[in-house]
CSV table of C-alpha atoms and ligand atoms in Angstrom, one decimal:
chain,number,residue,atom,x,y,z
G,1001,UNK,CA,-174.7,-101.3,190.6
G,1002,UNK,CA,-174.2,-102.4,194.1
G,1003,UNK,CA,-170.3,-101.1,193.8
G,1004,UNK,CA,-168.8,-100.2,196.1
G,1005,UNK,CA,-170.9,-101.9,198.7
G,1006,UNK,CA,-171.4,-104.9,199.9
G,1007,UNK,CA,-175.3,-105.6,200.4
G,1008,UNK,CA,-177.9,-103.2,199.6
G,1009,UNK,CA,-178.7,-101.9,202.8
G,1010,UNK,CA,-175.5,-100.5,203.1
G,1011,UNK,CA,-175.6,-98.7,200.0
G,1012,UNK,CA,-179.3,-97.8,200.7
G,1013,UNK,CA,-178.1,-96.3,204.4
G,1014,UNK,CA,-175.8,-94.4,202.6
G,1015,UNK,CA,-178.0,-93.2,200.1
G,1016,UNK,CA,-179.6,-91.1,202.5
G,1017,UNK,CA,-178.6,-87.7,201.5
G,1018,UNK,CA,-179.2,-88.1,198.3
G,1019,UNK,CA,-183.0,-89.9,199.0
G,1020,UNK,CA,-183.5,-86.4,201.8
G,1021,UNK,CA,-182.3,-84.3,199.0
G,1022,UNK,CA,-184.4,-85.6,196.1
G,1023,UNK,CA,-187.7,-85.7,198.3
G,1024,UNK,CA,-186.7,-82.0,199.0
G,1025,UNK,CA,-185.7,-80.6,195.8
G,1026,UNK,CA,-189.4,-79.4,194.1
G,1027,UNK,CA,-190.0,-77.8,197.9
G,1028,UNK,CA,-189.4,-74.2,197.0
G,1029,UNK,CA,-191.8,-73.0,199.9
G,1030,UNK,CA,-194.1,-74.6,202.1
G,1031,UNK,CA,-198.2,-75.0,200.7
G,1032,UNK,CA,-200.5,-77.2,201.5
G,1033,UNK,CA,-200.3,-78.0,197.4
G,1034,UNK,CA,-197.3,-79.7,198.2
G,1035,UNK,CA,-200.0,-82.7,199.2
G,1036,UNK,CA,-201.7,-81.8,195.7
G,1037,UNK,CA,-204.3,-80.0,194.4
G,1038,UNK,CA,-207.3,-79.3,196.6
G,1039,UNK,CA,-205.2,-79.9,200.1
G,1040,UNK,CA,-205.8,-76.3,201.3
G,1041,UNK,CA,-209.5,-76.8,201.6
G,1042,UNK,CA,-208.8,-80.7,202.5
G,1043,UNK,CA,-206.8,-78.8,205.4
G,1044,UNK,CA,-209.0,-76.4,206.5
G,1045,UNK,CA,-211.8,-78.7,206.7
G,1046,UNK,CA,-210.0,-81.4,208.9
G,1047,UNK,CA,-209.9,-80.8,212.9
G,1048,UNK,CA,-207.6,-84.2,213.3
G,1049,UNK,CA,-205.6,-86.9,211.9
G,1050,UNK,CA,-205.1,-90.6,212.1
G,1051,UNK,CA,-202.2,-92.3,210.9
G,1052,UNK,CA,-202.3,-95.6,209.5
G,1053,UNK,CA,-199.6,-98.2,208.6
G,1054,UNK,CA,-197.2,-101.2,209.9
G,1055,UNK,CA,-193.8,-101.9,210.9
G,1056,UNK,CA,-191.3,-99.3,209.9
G,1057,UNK,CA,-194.2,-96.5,208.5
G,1058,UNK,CA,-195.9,-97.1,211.1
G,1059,UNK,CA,-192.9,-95.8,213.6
G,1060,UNK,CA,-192.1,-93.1,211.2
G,1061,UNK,CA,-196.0,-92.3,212.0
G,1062,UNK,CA,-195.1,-92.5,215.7
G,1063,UNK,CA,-192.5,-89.4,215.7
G,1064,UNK,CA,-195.1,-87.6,213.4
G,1065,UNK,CA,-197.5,-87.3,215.9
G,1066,UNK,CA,-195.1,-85.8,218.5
G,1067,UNK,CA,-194.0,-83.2,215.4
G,1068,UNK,CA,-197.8,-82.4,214.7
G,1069,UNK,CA,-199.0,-81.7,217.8
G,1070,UNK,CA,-196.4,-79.8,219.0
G,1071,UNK,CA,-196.1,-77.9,215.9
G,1072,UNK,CA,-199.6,-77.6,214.3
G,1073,UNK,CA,-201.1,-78.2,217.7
G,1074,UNK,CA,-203.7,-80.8,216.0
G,1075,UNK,CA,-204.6,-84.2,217.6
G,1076,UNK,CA,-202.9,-87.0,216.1
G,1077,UNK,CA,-203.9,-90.8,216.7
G,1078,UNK,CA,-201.5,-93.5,215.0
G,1079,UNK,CA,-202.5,-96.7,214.7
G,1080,UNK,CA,-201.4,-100.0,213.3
G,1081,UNK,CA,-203.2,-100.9,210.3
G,1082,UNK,CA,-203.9,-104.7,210.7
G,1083,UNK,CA,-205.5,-103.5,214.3
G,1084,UNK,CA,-207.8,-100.4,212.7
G,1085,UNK,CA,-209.0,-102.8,210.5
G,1086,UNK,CA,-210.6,-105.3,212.4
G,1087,UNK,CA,-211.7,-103.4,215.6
G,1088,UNK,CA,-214.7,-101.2,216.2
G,1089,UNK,CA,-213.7,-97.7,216.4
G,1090,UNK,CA,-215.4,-94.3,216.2
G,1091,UNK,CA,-215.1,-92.3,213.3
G,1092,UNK,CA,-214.5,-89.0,213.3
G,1093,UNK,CA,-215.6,-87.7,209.5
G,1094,UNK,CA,-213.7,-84.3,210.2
G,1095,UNK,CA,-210.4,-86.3,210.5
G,1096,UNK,CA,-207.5,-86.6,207.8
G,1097,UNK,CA,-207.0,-90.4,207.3
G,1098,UNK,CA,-203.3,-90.7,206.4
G,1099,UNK,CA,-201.6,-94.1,205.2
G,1100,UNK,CA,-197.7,-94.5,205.3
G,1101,UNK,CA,-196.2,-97.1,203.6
G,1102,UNK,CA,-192.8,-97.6,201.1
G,1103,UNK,CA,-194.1,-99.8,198.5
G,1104,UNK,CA,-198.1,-98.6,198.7
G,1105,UNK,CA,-199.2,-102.2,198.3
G,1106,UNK,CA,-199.5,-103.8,202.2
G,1107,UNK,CA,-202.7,-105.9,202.6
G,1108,UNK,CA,-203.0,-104.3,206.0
G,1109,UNK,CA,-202.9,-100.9,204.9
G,1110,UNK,CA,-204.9,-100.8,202.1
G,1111,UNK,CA,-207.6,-102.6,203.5
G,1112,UNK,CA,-206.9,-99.5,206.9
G,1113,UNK,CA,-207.6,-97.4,204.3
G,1114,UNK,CA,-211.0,-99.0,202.3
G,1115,UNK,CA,-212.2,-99.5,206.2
G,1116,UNK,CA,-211.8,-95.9,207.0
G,1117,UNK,CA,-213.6,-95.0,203.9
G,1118,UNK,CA,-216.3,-97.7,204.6
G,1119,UNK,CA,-217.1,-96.1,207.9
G,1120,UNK,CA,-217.4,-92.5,205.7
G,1121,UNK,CA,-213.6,-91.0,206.2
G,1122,UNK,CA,-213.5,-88.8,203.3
G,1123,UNK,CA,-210.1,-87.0,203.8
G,1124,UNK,CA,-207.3,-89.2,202.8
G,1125,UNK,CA,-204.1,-88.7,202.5
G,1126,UNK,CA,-200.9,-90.8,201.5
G,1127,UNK,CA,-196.9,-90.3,202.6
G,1128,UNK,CA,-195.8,-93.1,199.7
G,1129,UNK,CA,-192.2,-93.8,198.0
G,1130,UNK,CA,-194.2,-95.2,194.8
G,1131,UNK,CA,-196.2,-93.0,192.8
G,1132,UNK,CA,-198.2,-95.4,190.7
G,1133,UNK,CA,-199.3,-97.7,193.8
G,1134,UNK,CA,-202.4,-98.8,194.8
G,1135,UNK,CA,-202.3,-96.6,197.9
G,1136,UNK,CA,-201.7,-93.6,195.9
G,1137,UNK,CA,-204.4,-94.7,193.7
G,1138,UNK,CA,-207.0,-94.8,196.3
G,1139,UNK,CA,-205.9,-92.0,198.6
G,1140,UNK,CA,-207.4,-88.0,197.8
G,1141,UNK,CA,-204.2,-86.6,198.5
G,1142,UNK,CA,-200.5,-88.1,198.4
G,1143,UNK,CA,-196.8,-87.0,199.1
G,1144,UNK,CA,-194.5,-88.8,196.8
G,1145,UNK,CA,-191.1,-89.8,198.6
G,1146,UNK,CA,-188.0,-90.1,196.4
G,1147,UNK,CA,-185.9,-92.9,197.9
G,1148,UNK,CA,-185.4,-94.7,195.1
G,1149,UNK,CA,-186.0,-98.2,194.9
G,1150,UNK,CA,-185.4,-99.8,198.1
G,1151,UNK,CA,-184.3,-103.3,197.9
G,1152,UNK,CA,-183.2,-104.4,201.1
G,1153,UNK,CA,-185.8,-105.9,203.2
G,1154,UNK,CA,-184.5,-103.5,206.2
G,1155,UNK,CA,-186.4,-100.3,205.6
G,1156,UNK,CA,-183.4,-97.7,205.8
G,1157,UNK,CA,-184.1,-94.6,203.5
G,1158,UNK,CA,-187.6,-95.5,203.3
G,1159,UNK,CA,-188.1,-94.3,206.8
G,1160,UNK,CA,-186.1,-91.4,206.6
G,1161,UNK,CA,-187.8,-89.6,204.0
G,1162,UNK,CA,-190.6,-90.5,205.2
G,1163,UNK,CA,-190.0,-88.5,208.5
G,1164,UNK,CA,-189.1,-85.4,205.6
G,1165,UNK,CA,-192.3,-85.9,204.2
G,1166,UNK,CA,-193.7,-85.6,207.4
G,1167,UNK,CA,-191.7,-82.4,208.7
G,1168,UNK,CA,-193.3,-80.8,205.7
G,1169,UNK,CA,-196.8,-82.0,206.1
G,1170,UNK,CA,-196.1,-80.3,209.6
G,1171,UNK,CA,-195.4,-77.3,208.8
G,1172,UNK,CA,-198.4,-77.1,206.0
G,1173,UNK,CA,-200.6,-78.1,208.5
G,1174,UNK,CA,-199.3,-75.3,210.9
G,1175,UNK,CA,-199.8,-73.0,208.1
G,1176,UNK,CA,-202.8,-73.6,207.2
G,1177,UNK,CA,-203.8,-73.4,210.7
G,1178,UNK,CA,-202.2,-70.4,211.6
G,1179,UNK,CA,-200.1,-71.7,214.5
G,1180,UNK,CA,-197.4,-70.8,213.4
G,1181,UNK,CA,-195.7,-67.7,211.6
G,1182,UNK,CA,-194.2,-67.5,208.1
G,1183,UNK,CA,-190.5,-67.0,209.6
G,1184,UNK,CA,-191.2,-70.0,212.0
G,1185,UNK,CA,-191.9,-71.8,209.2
G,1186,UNK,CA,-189.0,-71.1,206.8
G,1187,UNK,CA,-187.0,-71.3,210.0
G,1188,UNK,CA,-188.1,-74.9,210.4
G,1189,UNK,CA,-187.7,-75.7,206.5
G,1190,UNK,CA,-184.1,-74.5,206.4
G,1191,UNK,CA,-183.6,-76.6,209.1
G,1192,UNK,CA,-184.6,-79.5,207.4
G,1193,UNK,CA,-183.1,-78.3,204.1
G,1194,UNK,CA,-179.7,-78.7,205.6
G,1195,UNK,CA,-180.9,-82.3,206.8
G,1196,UNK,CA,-179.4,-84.1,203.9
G,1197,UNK,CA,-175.8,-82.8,205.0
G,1198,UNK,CA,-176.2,-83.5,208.4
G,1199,UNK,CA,-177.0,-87.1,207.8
G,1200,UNK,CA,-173.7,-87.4,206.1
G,1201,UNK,CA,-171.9,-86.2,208.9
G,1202,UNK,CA,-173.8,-88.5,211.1
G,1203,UNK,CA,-172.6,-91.7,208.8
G,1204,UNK,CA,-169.2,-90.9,209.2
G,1205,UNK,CA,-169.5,-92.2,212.5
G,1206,UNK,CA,-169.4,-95.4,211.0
G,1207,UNK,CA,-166.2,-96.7,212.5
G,1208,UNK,CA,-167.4,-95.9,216.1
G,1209,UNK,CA,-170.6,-98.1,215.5
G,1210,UNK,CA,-168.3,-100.7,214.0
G,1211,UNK,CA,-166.9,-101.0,217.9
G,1212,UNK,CA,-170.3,-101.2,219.4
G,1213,UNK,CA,-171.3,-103.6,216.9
G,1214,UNK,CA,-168.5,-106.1,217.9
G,1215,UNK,CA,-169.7,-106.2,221.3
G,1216,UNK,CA,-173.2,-106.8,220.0
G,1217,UNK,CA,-172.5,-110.0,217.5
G,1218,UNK,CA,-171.9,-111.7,220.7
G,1219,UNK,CA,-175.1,-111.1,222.7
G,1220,UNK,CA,-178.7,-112.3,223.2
G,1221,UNK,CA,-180.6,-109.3,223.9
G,1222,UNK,CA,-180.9,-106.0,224.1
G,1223,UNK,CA,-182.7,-103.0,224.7
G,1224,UNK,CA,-183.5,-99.7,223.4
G,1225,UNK,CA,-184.0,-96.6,224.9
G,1226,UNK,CA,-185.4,-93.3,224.5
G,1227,UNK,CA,-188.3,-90.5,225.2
G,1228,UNK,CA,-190.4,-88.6,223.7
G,1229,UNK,CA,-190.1,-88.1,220.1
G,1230,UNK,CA,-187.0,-91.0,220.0
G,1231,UNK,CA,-189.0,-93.6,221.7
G,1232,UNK,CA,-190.1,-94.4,218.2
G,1233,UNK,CA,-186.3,-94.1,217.0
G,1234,UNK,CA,-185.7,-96.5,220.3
G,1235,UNK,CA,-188.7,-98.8,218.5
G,1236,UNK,CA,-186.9,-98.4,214.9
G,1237,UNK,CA,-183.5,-99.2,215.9
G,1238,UNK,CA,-185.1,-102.5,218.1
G,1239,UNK,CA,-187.0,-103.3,215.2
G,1240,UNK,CA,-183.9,-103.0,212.5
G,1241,UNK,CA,-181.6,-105.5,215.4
G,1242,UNK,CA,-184.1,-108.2,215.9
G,1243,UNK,CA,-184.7,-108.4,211.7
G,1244,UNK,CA,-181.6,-108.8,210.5
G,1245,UNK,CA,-179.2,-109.9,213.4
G,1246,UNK,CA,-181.7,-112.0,214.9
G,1247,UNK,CA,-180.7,-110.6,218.4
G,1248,UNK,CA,-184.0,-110.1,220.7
G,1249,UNK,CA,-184.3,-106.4,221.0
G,1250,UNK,CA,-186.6,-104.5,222.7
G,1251,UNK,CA,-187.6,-100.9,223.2
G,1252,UNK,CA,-189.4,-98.9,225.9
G,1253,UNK,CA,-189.5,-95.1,226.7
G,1254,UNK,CA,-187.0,-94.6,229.4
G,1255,UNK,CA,-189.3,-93.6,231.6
G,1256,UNK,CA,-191.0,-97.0,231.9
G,1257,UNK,CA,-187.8,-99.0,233.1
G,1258,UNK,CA,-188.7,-98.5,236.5
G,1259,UNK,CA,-191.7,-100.0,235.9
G,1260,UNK,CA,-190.8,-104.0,234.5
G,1261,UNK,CA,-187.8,-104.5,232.3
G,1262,UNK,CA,-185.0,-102.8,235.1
G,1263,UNK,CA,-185.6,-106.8,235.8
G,1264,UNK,CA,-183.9,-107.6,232.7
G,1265,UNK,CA,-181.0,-105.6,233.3
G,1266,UNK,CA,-177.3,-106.9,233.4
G,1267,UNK,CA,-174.1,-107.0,231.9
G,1268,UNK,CA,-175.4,-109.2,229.6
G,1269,UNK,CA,-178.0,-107.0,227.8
G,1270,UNK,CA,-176.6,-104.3,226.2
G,1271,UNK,CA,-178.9,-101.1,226.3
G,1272,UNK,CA,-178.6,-98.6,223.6
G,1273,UNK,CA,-180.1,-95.0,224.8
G,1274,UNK,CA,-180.7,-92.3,222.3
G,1275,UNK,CA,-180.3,-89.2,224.5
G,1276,UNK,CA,-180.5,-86.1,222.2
G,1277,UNK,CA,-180.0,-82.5,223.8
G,1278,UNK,CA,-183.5,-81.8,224.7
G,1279,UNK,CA,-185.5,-81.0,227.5
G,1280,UNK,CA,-185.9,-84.7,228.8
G,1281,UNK,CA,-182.0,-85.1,228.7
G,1282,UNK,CA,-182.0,-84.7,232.4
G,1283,UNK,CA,-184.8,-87.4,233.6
G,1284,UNK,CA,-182.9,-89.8,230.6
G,1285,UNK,CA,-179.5,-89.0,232.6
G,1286,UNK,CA,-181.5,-90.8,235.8
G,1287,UNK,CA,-182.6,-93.4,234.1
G,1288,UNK,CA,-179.6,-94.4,232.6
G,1289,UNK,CA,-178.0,-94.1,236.0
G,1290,UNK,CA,-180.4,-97.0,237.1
G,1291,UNK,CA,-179.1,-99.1,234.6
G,1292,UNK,CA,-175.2,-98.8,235.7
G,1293,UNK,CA,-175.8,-99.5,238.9
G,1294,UNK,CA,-177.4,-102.9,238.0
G,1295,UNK,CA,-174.2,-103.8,236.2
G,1296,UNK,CA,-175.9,-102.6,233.1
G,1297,UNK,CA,-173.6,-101.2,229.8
G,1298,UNK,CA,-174.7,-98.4,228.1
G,1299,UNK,CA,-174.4,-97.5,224.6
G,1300,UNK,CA,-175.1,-93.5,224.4
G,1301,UNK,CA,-175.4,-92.0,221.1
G,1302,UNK,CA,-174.9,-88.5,222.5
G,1303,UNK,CA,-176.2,-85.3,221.5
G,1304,UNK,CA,-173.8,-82.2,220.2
G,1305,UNK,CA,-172.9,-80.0,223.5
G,1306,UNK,CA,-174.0,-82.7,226.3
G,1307,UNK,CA,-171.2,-83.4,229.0
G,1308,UNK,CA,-171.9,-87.3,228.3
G,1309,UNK,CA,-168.8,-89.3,227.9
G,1310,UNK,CA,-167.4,-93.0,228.1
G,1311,UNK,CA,-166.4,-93.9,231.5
G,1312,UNK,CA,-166.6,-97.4,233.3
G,1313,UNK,CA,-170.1,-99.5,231.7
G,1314,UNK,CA,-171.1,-96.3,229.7
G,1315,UNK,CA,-170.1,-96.1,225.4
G,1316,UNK,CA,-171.1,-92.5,224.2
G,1317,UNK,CA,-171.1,-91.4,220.4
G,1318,UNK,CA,-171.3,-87.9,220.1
G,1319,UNK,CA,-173.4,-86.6,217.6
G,1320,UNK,CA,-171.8,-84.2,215.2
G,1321,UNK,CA,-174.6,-81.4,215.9
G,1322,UNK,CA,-178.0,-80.7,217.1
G,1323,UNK,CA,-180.8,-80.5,215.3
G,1324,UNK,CA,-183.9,-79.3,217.6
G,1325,UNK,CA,-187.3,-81.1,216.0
G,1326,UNK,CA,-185.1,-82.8,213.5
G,1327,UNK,CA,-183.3,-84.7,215.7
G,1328,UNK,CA,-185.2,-88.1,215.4
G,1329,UNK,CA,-183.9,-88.0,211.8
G,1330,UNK,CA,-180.3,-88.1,212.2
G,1331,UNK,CA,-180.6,-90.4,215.0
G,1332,UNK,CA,-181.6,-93.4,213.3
G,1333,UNK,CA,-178.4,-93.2,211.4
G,1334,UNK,CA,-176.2,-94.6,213.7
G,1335,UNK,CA,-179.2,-97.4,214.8
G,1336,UNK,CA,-179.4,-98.5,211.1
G,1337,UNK,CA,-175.9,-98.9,210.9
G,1338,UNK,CA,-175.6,-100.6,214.4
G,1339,UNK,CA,-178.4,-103.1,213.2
G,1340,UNK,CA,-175.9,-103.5,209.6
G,1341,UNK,CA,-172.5,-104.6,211.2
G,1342,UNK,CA,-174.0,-106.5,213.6
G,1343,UNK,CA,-175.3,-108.5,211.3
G,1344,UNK,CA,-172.3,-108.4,209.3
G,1345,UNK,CA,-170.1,-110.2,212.7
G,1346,UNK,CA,-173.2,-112.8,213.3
G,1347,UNK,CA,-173.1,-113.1,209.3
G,1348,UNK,CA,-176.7,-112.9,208.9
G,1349,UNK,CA,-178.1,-112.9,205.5
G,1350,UNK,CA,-178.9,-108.9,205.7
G,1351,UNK,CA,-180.9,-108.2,202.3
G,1352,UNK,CA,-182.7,-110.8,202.9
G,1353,UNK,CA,-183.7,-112.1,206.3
G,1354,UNK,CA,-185.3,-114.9,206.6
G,1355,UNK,CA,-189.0,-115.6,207.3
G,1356,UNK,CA,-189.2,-111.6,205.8
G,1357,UNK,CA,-190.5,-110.3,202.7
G,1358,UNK,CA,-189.8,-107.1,201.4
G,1359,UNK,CA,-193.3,-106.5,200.3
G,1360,UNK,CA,-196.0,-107.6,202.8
G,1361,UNK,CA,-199.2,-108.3,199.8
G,1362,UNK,CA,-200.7,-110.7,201.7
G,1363,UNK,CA,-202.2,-110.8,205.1
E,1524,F6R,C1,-188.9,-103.1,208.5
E,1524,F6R,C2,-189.8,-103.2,207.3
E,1524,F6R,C3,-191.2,-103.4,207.5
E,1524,F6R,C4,-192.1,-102.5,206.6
E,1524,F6R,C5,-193.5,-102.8,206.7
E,1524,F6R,C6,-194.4,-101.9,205.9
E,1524,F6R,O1,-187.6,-102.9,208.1
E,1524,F6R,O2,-189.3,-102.9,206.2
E,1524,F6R,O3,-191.6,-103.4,208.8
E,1524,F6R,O4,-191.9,-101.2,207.1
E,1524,F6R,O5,-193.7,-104.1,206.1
E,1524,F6R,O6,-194.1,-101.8,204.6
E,1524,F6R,P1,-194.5,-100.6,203.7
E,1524,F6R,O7,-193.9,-99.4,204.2
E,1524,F6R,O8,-194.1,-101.0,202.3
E,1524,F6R,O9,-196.0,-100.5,203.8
């Protein structure tokens, strides 16, 4: 079943379209039903959220949260579950306690979850890829992802339908809210309708990263770039280097350069930027200006329609197109598959990585 790939991440990063298509298909208009019966009222009743989870959930949580308020202009706080759990926090009953996770069985966030409802959370919603899971069990409400099983220990299409999940739960929330109008809204679900075929033009870019990826197989470090909501994309694609290459990789949002890690900077620490077309495009454009003039080499993955290109210490990919809100989504593509043939050139065992598990059940 693995034909014609090589490992399963591979075949799961190229799954994508398929996994964004089947946790599309029973959308045939945005309601907050979509979350189950009862969510309407579940919505209405809540003034905020907070986001539980760990590792790769818990950065698909992290580009939420700049969707959510931006969109349904309601506070968001994202947390990771094995700190919520042990810390003293104030509870906020009218929130919607939300738990992300792939396999619905980490210790950390189940036990998130039985501590939010021990301090008298009520709401509770899941964003889960397996319907009969003990998360889904013990949450009110639940979105059910269609990934498929994911066997690699790299969560690739996990995280990406997540972020669908999340799009939608956006725009019910902005719904039911009224911040935003019914056109807006199928605007924005069109948009992410046509996601699916935009991540396949985004993986034919495949060859490009391929080049990049030689140059990484033979470094140390490296660091990760981006702002607003790609600083968790930055995060993700640090996060997939370091697990299955082994290579120290570290993310900040741009802006922060200035203030610690410029230190780390030079010719041997590759930094990968993730400059979409957005209004921050111009202050990333600065900050990856300080990089080259500390001898610094950039690896651009380039927005559709910006006048980036390769030049002396400076890769860019272009992206195939823009995709406004979306954009965190077909970004990750080319990370994931940076992260893959790396790996492949430091031959890494990539399905399974050592020290990992693919399930964390345990504390
Ligand atoms: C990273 C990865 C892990 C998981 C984390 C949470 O590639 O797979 O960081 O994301 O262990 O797992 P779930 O989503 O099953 O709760």
């Amino acid at each position: 079943e693995l034909e014609p790939y090589q490992h399963y991440m591979q075949k799961e990063i190229f799954e994508q379209p398929r996994a964004l298509s089947d946790t599309l298909t029973d959308v045939l208009e945005i309601s907050p039903e979509l979350f189950g019966d009862g969510a309407y009222s579940t919505f209405k009743a809540i003034d905020s959220l907070l986001i539980l989870a760990c590792g790769t959930s818990y950065y698909s949580a992290l580009v939420a949260k700049y969707w959510i308020e931006s969109l349904a202009k309601i506070p968001v706080q994202v947390e990771i579950a094995s700190e919520y759990r042990y810390r003293d926090s104030v509870p906020n009953p009218r929130a919607l306690v939300i738990t992300v996770s792939q396999s619905g069985e980490t210790a950390d966030t189940l036990a998130a979850l039985r501590h939010a409802k021990s301090l008298g959370h009520q709401h509770t919603l899941s964003i889960c890829n397996v319907a009969t899971s003990t998360l889904v069990r013990e949450c009110r409400h639940s979105y059910i992802t269609r990934a498929g099983v994911e066997i690699g220990v790299a969560s690739t299409k996990a995280f990406t339908t997540q972020l669908a999940a999340f799009f939608l739960l956006t725009l019910a929330l902005a719904q039911t809210k009224g911040v935003l109008s019914e056109a807006q809204i199928n605007e924005h679900l069109q948009a992410l309708r046509h996601i699916p075929s935009a991540v396949q033009a985004v993986l034919a870019l495949e060859p490009q990263i391929i080049s990049w990826a030689d140059d990484f197989a033979r470094m140390d470090n490296a660091l990760f770039l981006g702002r607003g909501m790609h600083y968790p994309i930055a995060l993700e694609g640090a996060l997939k280097l370091k697990e299955i290459s082994y290579i120290h990789a570290e993310a900040y949002p741009a802006g922060e350069l200035k203030h610690g890690p410029l230190a780390l900077v030079t010719s041997q620490m590759p930094v990968v930027v993730v400059a979409p077309n957005d209004a921050l495009l111009e202050k990333l454009k600065s900050n990856m200006q300080e990089v080259r003039a500390r001898g610094g080499v950039l690896y651009v993955l380039a927005d559709a329609n910006t006048h980036i290109h390769s030049d002396k210490g400076l890769h860019a990919i272009r992206m195939p197109e823009h995709s406004g809100p979306l954009s965190p989504i077909l970004h990750v593509i080319p990370l994931q598959l940076l992260a893959y043939h790396t790996a492949l050139g430091k031959g890494t065992d990539v399905d399974k990585p050592r020290n990992l598990a693919k399930s964390v059940t345990v504390e």
